[in-house]
Each structure stands twice: as C-alpha cells, then as structure tokens.
PDB file of C-alpha atoms and ligand atoms in Angstrom:
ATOM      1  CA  UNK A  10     106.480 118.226 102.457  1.00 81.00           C
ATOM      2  CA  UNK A  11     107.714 120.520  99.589  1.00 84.00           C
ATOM      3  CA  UNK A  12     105.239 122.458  98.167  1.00 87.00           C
ATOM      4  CA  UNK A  13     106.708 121.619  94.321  1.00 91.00           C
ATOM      5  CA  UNK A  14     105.610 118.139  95.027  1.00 95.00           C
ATOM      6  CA  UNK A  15     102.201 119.028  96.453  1.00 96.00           C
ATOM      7  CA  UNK A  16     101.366 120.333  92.769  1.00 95.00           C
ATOM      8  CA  UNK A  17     101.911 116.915  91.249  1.00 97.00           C
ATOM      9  CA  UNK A  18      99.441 114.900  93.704  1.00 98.00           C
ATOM     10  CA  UNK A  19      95.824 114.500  93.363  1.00 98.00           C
ATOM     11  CA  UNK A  20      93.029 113.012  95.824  1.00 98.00           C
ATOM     12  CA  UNK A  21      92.807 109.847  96.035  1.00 96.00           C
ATOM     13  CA  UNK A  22      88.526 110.723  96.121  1.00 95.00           C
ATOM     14  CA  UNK A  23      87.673 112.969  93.720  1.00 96.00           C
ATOM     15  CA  UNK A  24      90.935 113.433  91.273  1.00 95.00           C
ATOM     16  CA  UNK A  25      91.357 117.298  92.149  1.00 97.00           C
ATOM     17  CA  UNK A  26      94.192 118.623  92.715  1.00 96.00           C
ATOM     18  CA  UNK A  27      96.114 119.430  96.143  1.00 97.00           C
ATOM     19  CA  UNK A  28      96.719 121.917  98.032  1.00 95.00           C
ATOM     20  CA  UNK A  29      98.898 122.299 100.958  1.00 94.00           C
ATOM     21  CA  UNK A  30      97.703 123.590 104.184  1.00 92.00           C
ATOM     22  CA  UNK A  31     100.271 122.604 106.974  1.00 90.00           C
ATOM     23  CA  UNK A  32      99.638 119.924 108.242  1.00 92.00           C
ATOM     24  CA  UNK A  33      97.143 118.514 106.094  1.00 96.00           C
ATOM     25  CA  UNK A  34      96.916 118.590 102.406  1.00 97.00           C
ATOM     26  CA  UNK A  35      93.527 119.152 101.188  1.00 97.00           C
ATOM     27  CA  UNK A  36      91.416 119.513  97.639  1.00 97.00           C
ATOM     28  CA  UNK A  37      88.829 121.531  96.028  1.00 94.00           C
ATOM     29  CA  UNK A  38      85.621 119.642  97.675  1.00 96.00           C
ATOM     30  CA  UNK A  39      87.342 118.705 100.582  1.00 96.00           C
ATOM     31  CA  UNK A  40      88.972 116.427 100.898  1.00 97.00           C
ATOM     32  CA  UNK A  41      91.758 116.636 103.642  1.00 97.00           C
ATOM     33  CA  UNK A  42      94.905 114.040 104.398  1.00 96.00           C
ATOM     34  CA  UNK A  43      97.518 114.465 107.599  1.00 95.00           C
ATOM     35  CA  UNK A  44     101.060 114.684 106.866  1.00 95.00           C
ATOM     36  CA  UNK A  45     102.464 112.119 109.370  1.00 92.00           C
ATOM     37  CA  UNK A  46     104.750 113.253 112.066  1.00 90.00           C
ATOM     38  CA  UNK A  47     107.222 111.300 109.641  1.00 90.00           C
ATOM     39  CA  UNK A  48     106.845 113.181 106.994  1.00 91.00           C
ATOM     40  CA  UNK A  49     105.213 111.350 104.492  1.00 96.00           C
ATOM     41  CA  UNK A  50     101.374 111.562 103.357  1.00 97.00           C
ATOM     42  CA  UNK A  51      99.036 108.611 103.100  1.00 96.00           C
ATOM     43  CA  UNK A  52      96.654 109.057  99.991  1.00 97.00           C
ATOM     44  CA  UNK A  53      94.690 105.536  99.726  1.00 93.00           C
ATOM     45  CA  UNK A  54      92.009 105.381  98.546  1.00 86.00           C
ATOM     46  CA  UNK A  55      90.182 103.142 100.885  1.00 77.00           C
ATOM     47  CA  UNK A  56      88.639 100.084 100.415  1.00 63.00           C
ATOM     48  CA  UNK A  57      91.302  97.693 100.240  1.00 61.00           C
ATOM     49  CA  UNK A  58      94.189  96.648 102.455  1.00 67.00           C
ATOM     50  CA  UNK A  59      95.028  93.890 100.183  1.00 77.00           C
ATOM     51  CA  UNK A  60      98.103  94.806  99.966  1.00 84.00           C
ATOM     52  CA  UNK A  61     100.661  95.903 102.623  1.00 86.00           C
ATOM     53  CA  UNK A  62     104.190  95.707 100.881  1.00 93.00           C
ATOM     54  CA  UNK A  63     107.314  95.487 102.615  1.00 94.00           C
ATOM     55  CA  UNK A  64     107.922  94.925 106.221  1.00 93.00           C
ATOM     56  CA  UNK A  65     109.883  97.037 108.499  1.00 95.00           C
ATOM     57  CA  UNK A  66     112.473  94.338 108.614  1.00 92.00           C
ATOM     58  CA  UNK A  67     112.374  93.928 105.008  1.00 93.00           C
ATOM     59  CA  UNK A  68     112.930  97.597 104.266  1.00 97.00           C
ATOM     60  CA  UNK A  69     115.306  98.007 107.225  1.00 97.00           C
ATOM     61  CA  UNK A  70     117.185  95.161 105.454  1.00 95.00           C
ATOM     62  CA  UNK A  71     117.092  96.995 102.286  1.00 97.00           C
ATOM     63  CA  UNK A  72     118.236 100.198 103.437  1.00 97.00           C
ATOM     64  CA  UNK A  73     120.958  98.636 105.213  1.00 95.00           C
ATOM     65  CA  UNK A  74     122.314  96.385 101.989  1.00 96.00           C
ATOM     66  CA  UNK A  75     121.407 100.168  99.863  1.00 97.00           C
ATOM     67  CA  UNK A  76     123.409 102.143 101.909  1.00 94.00           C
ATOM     68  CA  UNK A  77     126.725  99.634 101.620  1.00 94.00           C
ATOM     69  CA  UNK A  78     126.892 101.003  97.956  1.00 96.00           C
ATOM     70  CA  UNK A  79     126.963  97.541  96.353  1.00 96.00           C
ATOM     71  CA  UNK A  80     124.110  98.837  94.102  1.00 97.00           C
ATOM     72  CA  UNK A  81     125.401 102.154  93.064  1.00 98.00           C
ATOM     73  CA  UNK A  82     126.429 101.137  89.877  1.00 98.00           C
ATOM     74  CA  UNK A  83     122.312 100.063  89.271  1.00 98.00           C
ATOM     75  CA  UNK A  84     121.441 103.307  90.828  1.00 98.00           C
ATOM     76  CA  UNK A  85     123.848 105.078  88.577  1.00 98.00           C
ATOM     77  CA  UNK A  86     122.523 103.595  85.332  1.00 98.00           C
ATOM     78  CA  UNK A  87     118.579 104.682  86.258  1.00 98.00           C
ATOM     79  CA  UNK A  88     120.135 108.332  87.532  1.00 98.00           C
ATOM     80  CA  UNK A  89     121.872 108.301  83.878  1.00 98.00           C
ATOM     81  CA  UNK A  90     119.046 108.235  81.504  1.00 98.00           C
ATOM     82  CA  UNK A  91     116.287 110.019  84.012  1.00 98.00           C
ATOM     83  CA  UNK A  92     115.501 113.399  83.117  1.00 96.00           C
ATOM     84  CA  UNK A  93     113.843 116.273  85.535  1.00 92.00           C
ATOM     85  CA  UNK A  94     112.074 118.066  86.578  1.00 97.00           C
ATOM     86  CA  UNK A  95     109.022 115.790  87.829  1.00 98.00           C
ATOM     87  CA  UNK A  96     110.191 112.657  88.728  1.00 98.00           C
ATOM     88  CA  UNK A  97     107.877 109.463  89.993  1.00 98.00           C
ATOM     89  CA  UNK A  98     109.021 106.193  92.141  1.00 98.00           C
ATOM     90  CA  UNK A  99     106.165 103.931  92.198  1.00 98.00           C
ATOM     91  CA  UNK A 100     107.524 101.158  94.497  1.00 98.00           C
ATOM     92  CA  UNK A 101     110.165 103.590  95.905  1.00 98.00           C
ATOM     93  CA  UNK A 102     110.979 101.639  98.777  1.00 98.00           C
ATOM     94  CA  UNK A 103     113.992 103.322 100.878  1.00 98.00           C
ATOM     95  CA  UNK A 104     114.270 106.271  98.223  1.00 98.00           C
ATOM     96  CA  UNK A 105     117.425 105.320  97.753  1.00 98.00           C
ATOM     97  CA  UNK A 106     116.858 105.500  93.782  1.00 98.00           C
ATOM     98  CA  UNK A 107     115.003 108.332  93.787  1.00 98.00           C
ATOM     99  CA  UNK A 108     117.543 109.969  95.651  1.00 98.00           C
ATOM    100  CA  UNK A 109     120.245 109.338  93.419  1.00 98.00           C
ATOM    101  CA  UNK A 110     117.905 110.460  90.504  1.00 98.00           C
ATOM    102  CA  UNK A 111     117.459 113.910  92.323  1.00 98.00           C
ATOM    103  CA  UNK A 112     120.920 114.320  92.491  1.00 97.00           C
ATOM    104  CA  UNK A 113     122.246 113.669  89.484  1.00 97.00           C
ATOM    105  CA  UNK A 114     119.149 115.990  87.667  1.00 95.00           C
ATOM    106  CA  UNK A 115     119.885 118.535  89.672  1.00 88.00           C
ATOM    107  CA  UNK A 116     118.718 122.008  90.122  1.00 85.00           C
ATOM    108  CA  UNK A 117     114.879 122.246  90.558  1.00 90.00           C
ATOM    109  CA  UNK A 118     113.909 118.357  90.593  1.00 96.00           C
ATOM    110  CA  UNK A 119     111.303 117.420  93.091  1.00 97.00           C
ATOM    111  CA  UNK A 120     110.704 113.963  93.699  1.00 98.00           C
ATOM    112  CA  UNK A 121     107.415 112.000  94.652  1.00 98.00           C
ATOM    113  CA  UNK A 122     107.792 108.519  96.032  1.00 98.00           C
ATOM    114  CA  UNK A 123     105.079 106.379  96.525  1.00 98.00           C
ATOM    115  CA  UNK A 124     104.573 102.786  98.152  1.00 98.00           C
ATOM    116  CA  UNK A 125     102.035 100.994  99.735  1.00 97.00           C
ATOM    117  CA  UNK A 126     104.451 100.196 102.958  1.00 97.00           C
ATOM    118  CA  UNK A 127     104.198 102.767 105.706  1.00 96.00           C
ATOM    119  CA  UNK A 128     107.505 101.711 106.514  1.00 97.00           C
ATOM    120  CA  UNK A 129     109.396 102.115 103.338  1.00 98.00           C
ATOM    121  CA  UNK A 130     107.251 106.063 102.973  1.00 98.00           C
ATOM    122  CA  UNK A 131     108.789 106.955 106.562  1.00 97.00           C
ATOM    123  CA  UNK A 132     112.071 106.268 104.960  1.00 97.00           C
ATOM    124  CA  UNK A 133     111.294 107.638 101.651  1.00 98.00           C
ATOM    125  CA  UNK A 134     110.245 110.953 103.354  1.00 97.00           C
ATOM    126  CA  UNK A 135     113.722 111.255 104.427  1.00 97.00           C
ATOM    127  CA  UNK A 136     115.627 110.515 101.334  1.00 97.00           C
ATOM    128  CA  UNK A 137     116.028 113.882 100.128  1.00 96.00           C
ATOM    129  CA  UNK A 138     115.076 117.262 100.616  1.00 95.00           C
ATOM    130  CA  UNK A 139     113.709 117.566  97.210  1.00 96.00           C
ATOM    131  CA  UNK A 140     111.133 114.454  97.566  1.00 96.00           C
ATOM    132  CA  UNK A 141     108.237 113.886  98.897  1.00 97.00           C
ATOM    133  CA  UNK A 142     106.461 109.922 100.100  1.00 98.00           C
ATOM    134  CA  UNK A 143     102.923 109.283  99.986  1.00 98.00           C
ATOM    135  CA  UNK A 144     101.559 105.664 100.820  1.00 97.00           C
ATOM    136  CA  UNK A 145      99.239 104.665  98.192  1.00 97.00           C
ATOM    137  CA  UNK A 146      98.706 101.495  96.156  1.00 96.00           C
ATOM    138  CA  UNK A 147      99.559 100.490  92.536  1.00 95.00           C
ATOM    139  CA  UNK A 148      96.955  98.350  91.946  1.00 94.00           C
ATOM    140  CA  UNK A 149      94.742 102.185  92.316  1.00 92.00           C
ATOM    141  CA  UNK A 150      95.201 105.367  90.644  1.00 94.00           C
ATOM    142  CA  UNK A 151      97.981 106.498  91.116  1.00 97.00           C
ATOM    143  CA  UNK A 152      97.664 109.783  93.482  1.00 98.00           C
ATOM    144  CA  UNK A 153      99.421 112.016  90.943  1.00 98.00           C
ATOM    145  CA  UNK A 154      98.213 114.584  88.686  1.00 98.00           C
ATOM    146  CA  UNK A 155      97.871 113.711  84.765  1.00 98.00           C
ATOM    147  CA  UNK A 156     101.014 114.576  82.014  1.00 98.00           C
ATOM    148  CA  UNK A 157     103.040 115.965  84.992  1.00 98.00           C
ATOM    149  CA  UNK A 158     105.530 113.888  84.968  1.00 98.00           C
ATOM    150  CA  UNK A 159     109.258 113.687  83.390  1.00 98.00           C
ATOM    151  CA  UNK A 160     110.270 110.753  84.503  1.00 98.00           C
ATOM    152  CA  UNK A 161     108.420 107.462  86.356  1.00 98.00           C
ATOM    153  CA  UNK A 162     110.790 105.085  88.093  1.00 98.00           C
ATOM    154  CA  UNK A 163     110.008 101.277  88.417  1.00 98.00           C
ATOM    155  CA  UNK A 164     112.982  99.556  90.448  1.00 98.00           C
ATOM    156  CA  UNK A 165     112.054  95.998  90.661  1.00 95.00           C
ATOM    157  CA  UNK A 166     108.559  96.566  91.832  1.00 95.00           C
ATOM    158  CA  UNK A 167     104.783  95.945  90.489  1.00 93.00           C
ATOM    159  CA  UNK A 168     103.848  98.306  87.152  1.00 95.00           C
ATOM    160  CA  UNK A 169     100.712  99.460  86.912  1.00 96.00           C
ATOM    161  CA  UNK A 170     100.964 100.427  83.099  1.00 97.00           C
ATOM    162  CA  UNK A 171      98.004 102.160  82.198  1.00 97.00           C
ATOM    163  CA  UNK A 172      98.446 104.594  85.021  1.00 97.00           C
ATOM    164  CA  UNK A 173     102.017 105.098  84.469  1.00 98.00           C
ATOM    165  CA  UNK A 174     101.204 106.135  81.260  1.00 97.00           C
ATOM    166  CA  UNK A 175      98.049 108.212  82.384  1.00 98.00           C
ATOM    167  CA  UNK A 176     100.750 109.949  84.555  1.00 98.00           C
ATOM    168  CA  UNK A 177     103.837 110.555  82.206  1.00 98.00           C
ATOM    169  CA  UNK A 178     104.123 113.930  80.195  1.00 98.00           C
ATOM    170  CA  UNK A 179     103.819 113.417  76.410  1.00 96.00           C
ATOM    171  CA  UNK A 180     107.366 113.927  76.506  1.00 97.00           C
ATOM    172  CA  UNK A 181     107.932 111.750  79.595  1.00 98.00           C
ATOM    173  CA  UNK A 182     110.037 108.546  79.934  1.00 98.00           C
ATOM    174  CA  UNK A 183     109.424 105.514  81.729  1.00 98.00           C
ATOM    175  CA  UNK A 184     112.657 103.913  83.435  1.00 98.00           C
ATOM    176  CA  UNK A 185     111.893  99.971  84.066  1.00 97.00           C
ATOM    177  CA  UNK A 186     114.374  97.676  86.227  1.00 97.00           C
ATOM    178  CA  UNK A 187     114.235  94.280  85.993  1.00 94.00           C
ATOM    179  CA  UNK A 188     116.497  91.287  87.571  1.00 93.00           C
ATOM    180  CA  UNK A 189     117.358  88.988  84.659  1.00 93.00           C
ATOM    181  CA  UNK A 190     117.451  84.753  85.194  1.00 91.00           C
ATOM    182  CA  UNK A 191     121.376  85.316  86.803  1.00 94.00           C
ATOM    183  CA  UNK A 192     120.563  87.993  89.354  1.00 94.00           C
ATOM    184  CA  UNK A 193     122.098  86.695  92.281  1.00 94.00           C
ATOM    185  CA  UNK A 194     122.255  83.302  91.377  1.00 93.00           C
ATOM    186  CA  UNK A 195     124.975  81.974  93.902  1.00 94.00           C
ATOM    187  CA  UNK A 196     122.764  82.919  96.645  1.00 92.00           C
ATOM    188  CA  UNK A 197     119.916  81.502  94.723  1.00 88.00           C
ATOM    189  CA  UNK A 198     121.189  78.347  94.299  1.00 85.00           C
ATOM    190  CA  UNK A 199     122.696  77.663  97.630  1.00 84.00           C
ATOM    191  CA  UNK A 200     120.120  79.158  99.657  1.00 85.00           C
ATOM    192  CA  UNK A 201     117.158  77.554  97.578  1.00 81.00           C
ATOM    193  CA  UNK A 202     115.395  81.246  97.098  1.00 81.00           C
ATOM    194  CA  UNK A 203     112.593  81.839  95.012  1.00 78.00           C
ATOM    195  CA  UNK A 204     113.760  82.025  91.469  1.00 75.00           C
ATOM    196  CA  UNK A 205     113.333  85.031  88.697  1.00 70.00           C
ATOM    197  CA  UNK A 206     110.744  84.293  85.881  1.00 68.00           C
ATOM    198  CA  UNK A 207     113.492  83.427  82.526  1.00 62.00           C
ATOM    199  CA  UNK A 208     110.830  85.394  80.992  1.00 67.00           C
ATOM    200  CA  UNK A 209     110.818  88.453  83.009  1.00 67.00           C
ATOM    201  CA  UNK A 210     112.283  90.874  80.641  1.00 67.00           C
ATOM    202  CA  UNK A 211     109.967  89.450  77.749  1.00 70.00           C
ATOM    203  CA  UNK A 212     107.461  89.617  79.942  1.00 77.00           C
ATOM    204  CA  UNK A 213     107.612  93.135  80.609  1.00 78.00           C
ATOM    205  CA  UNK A 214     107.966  94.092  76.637  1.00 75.00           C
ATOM    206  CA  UNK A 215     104.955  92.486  76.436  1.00 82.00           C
ATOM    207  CA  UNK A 216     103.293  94.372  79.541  1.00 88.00           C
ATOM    208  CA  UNK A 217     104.174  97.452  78.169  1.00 92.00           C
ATOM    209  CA  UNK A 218     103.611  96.499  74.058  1.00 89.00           C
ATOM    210  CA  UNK A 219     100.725  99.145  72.675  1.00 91.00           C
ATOM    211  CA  UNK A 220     101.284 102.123  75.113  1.00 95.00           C
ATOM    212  CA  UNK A 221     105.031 102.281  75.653  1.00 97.00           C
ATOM    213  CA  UNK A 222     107.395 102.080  73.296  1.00 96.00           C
ATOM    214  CA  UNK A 223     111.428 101.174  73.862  1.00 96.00           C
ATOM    215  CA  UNK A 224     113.942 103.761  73.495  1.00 97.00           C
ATOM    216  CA  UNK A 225     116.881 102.404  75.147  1.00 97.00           C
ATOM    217  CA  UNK A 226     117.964  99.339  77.119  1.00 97.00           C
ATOM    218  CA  UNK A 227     121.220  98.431  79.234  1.00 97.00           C
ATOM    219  CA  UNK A 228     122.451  95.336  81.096  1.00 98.00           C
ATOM    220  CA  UNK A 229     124.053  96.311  84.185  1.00 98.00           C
ATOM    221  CA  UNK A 230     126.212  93.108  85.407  1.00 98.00           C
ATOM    222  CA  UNK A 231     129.112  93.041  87.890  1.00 98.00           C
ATOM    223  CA  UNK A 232     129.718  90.794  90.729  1.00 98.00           C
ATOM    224  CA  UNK A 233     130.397  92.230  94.627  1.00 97.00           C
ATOM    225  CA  UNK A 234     132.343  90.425  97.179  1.00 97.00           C
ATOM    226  CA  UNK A 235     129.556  89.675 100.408  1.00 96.00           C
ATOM    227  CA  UNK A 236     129.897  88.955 103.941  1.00 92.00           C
ATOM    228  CA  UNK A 237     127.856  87.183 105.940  1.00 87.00           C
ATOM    229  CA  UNK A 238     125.831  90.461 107.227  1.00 89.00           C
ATOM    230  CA  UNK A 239     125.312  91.582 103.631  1.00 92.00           C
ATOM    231  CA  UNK A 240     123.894  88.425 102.750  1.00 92.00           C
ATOM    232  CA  UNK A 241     121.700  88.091 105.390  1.00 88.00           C
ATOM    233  CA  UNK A 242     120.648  92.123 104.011  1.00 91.00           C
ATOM    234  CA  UNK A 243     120.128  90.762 100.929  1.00 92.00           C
ATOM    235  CA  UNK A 244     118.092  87.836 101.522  1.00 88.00           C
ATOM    236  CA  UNK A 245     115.974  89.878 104.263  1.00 87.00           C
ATOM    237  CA  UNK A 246     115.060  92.578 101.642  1.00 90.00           C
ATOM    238  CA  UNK A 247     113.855  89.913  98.680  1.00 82.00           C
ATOM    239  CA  UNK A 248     111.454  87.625  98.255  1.00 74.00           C
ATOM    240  CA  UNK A 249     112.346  84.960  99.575  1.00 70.00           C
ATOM    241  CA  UNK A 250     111.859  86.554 103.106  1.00 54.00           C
ATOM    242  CA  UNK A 251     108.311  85.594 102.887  1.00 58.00           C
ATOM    243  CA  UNK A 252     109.023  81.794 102.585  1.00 70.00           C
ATOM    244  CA  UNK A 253     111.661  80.931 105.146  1.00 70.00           C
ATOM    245  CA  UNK A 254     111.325  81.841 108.698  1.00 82.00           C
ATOM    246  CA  UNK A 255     114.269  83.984 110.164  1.00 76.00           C
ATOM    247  CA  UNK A 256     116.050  80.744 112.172  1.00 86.00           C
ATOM    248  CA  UNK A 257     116.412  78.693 108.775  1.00 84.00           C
ATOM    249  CA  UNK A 258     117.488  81.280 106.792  1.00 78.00           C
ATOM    250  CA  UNK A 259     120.571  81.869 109.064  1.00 83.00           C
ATOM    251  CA  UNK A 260     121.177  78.456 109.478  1.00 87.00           C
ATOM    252  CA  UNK A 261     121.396  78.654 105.499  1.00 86.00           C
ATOM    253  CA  UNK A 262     123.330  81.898 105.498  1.00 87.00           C
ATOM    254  CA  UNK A 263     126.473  80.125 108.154  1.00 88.00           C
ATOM    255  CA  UNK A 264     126.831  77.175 105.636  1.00 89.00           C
ATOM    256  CA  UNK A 265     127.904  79.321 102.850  1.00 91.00           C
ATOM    257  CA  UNK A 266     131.325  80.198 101.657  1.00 92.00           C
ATOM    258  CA  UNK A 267     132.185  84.081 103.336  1.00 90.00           C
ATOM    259  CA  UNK A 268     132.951  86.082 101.911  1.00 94.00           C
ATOM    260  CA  UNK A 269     131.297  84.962  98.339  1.00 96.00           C
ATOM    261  CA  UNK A 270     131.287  86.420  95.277  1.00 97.00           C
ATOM    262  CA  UNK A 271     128.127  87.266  93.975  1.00 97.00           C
ATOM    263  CA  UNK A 272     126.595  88.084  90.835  1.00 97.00           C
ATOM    264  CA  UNK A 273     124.681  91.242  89.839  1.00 97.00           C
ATOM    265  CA  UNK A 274     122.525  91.272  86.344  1.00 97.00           C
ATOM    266  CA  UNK A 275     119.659  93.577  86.040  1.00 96.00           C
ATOM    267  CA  UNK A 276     118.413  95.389  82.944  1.00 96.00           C
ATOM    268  CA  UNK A 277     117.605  99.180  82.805  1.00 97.00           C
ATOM    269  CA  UNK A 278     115.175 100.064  80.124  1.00 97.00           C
ATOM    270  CA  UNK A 279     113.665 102.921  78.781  1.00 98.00           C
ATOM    271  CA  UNK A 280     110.636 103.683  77.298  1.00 98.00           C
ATOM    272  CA  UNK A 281     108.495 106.709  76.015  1.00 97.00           C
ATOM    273  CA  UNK A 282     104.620 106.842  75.614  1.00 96.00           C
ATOM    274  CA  UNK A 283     103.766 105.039  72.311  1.00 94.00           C
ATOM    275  CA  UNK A 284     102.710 107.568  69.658  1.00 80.00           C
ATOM    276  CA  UNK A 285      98.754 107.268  68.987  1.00 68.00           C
TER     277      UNK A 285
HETATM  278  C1  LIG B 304     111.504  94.869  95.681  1.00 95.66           C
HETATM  279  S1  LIG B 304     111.007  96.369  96.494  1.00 95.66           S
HETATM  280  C2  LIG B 304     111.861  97.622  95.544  1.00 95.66           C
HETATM  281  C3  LIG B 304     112.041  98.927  96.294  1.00 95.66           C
HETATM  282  C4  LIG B 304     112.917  99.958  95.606  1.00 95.66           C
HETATM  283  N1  LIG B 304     112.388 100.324  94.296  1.00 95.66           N
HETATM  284  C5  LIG B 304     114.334  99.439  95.476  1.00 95.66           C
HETATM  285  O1  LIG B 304     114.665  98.843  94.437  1.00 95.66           O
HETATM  286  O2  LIG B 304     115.107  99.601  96.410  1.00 95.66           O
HETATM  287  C6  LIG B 304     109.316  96.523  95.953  1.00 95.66           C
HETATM  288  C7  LIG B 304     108.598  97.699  96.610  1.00 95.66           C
HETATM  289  O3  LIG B 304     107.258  97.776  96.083  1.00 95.66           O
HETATM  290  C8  LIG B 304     106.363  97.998  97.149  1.00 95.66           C
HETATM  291  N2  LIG B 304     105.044  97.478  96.766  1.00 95.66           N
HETATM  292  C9  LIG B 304     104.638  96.190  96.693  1.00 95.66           C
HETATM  293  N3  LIG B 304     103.345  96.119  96.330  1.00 95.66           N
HETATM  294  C10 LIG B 304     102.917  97.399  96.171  1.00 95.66           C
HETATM  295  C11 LIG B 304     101.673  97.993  95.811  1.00 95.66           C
HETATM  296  N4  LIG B 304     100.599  97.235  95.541  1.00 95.66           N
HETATM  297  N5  LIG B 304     101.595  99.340  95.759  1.00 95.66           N
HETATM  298  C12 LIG B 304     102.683 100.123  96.023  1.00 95.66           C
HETATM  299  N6  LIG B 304     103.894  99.614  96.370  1.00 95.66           N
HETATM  300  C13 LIG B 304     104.006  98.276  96.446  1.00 95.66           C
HETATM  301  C14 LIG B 304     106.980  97.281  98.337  1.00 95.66           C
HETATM  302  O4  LIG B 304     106.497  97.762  99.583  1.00 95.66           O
HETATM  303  C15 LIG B 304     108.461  97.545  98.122  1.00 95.66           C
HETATM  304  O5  LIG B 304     108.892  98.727  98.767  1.00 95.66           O
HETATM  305 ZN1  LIG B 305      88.986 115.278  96.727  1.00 95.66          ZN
END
C-alpha cells in the first residue's frame, strides 16, 4: 500500500492518523490493522456487519461488463471534471472509476478506494498503482483524514453526506453518479428488474441541499449493442441479482432479442462544499 495514501486514512478507533509499518498500519495509541495478502486494508470499525455489499459474483460480474469498455464514456465524464491530487471512491467497487480518475489527473494522484465488500477491495487493491482499498462501511466514519481530500467519487453507490463533506478539502469537489428513470430500460422492461426511483436525481439534490452546493451537471446517454454474455454481466452486477435466483434469470436472459440495443442514461454531477 502506497505510503501517499497511508497519510489520508485515519483509525477507525480513535480518529488518529496512520502510519505505515509493513505489514500493518498502525496509529498514535495503538491501534494496528493487517494489510491483507491482497493488498487492501480492512479499517471497520466493529460492531456491525449489517452490511456486506457486493458478492464475489456480483463484482466478478461487474468487472467483467467494466472491462468490455461499454462504460468508458461514463468513466470518461467523472475522469473529466475530477481534480487531484487526493482522490476518494466511497463505493469503489472494481476501481475501475477510480482508475480512470488516476489516469487522466495524472502525475502525483493517489487514490483511496473504499467499500464494505472484501471482494470488490481485493480488486480495488489492484486497480492501479497509485490507489490504495480499505474495507470499511458508509453508514460509519469514513476512515479518512479530515479536508484531505480533492476529489470524493460516488458511482452509483450509498452517500453518506455529512462525512463526505467532513472529508472534502474546502476546495474539494464532490462527483455524484446517478442512473436516471431510462437507464437500461430494455433490459428493465423485458427482464422485469427492479426499477430506478423517477425521483432519484431530485432525490439526491435534496440529500445533498444545505452542505453541498451544485457546480456542474451532465447527462451522459448513448446506447451499446449487447450480447447475451454482457447481459447476463449486466444483470449479475445490479440489483436485481438479489431478487431472481441464477436459473430464472437465464431463462429470462435466452428469451431476449441478441444482440439488443440498449440504453445508457446516467447523470454526472458536481458539487462543492456549500459556503457557511
Ligand atoms: C452499484 S455498486 C457500484 C460500484 C462502482 N462504484 C461502480 O460503479 O462500478 C455499489 C458498491 O457500493 C458498495 N456498498 C454497498 N453498501 C455499502 C456500504 N454500506 N459501505 C461501503 N460500500 C458499500 C457495494 O459493495 C458495491 O461495490
Ligand atoms: Zn487508533
């Protein structure tokens, strides 16, 4: 784990800062965490569980449908308006985003990624050379040091808003994606999936109303040509994966047209902390 990234994380206990002393981080009153043999660091703070996040089939799905590039133009809208050197995924998942934010910022960016699956960390961890994964969960304070960082990365996953704002520099930025009503839609309708809230993007104004405040927004919408494997990729990384066992949901997934067009619409927003 890069040391960079080791200055931007703090206990999970006690709020200090960390240190790294291979292969353990530790803090001021002692606090000590292993660096898995995967590379990534878990930093919970105990006393839950209630949440476990994405399954290794869900986030093996993921990186599988990530890695076919039919979300690069998504991934290049987020690398477009995030700025360096400190950058945050909360909800990383594959690192896939946080990757491509690395890259295009350049130079000395370091990246933390954080995520409450152990399976999406381990892939994290091996996203780029310039990030770092630690397990933790939203719902919690966040692991990560106060005002350190540039930019805080929410890719269609749970906000925690007061801590993403607890996090953010004063002149930090806050870079939301949300899946509007039409998000995949054909595969919505014909595969009966769970449906996206009309009100989502409202939704998240509101959420964010007081301590953020909007500085940009962009509706990224194209529509990619799937086969039946990239559906099935698609599916197995949503939702939807929770409600329909493995059997129906290829029985669903032969029925449909192949290849089928389907629709991307997701909205990229920025926001800074709200003056006070
Ligand atoms: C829909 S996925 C998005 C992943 C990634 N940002 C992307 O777009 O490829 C949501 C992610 O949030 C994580 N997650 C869910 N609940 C969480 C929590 N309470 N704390 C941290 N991560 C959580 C899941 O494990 C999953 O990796
Ligand atoms: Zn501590």
């Amino acid at each position: 784990m890069i040391d960079e990234a080791v200055t931007l994380l703090a206990c999970p206990h006690c709020g200090a800062g960390l240190d790294a002393d291979p292969p353990t981080l530790l803090c001021e009153s002692g606090h000590t965490f292993d660096v898995a043999r995967h590379g990534y660091v878990s930093l919970l703070s105990g006393g839950g569980g209630k949440f476990t996040g994405d399954s290794a089939e869900m986030v093996a799905a993921r990186a599988d449908f990530l890695a076919s590039g039919r979300y690069d133009p998504v991934m290049d809208a987020v690398a477009d308006v995030a700025d360096g050197p400190h950058v945050l995924d909360v909800g990383v998942g594959t690192g896939h985003y946080l990757a491509r934010v690395l890259d295009t910022v350049g130079g000395d960016a370091v990246g933390i990624g954080v995520d409450v699956s152990k399976a999406a960390a381990r892939r994290a961890a091996r996203a780029h050379p310039r990030a770092a994964a630690v397990v933790a969960d939203v719902w919690t304070a966040l692991p990560v040091r106060t005002g350190t960082i540039d930019t805080a990365l929410s890719v269609f996953s749970p906000r925690n808003v007061p801590e993403l704002a607890r996090v953010l520099a004063p002149t930090g930025r806050l870079v939301v994606v949300t899946p509007t009503d039409r998000h995949l839609q054909e595969l919505v309708t014909s595969l009966d999936l769970v449906r996206v809230d009309e009100h989502k993007t409202r939704r998240l104004g509101d959420s964010l109303a007081g301590t953020f405040e909007r500085t940009d927004r962009r509706a990224v919408g194209y529509t990619m040509t799937l086969g039946p494997d990239d559906v099935a990729a698609v599916v197995g990384m949503g939702p939807s994966a929770r409600h329909v066992t493995p059997a129906e949901l290829a029985a669903r997934v032969t029925a449909l047209p192949t290849p089928i067009e389907v629709t991307v619409a997701v909205t990229v927003s920025v926001y800074r902390p709200a003056a006070v």
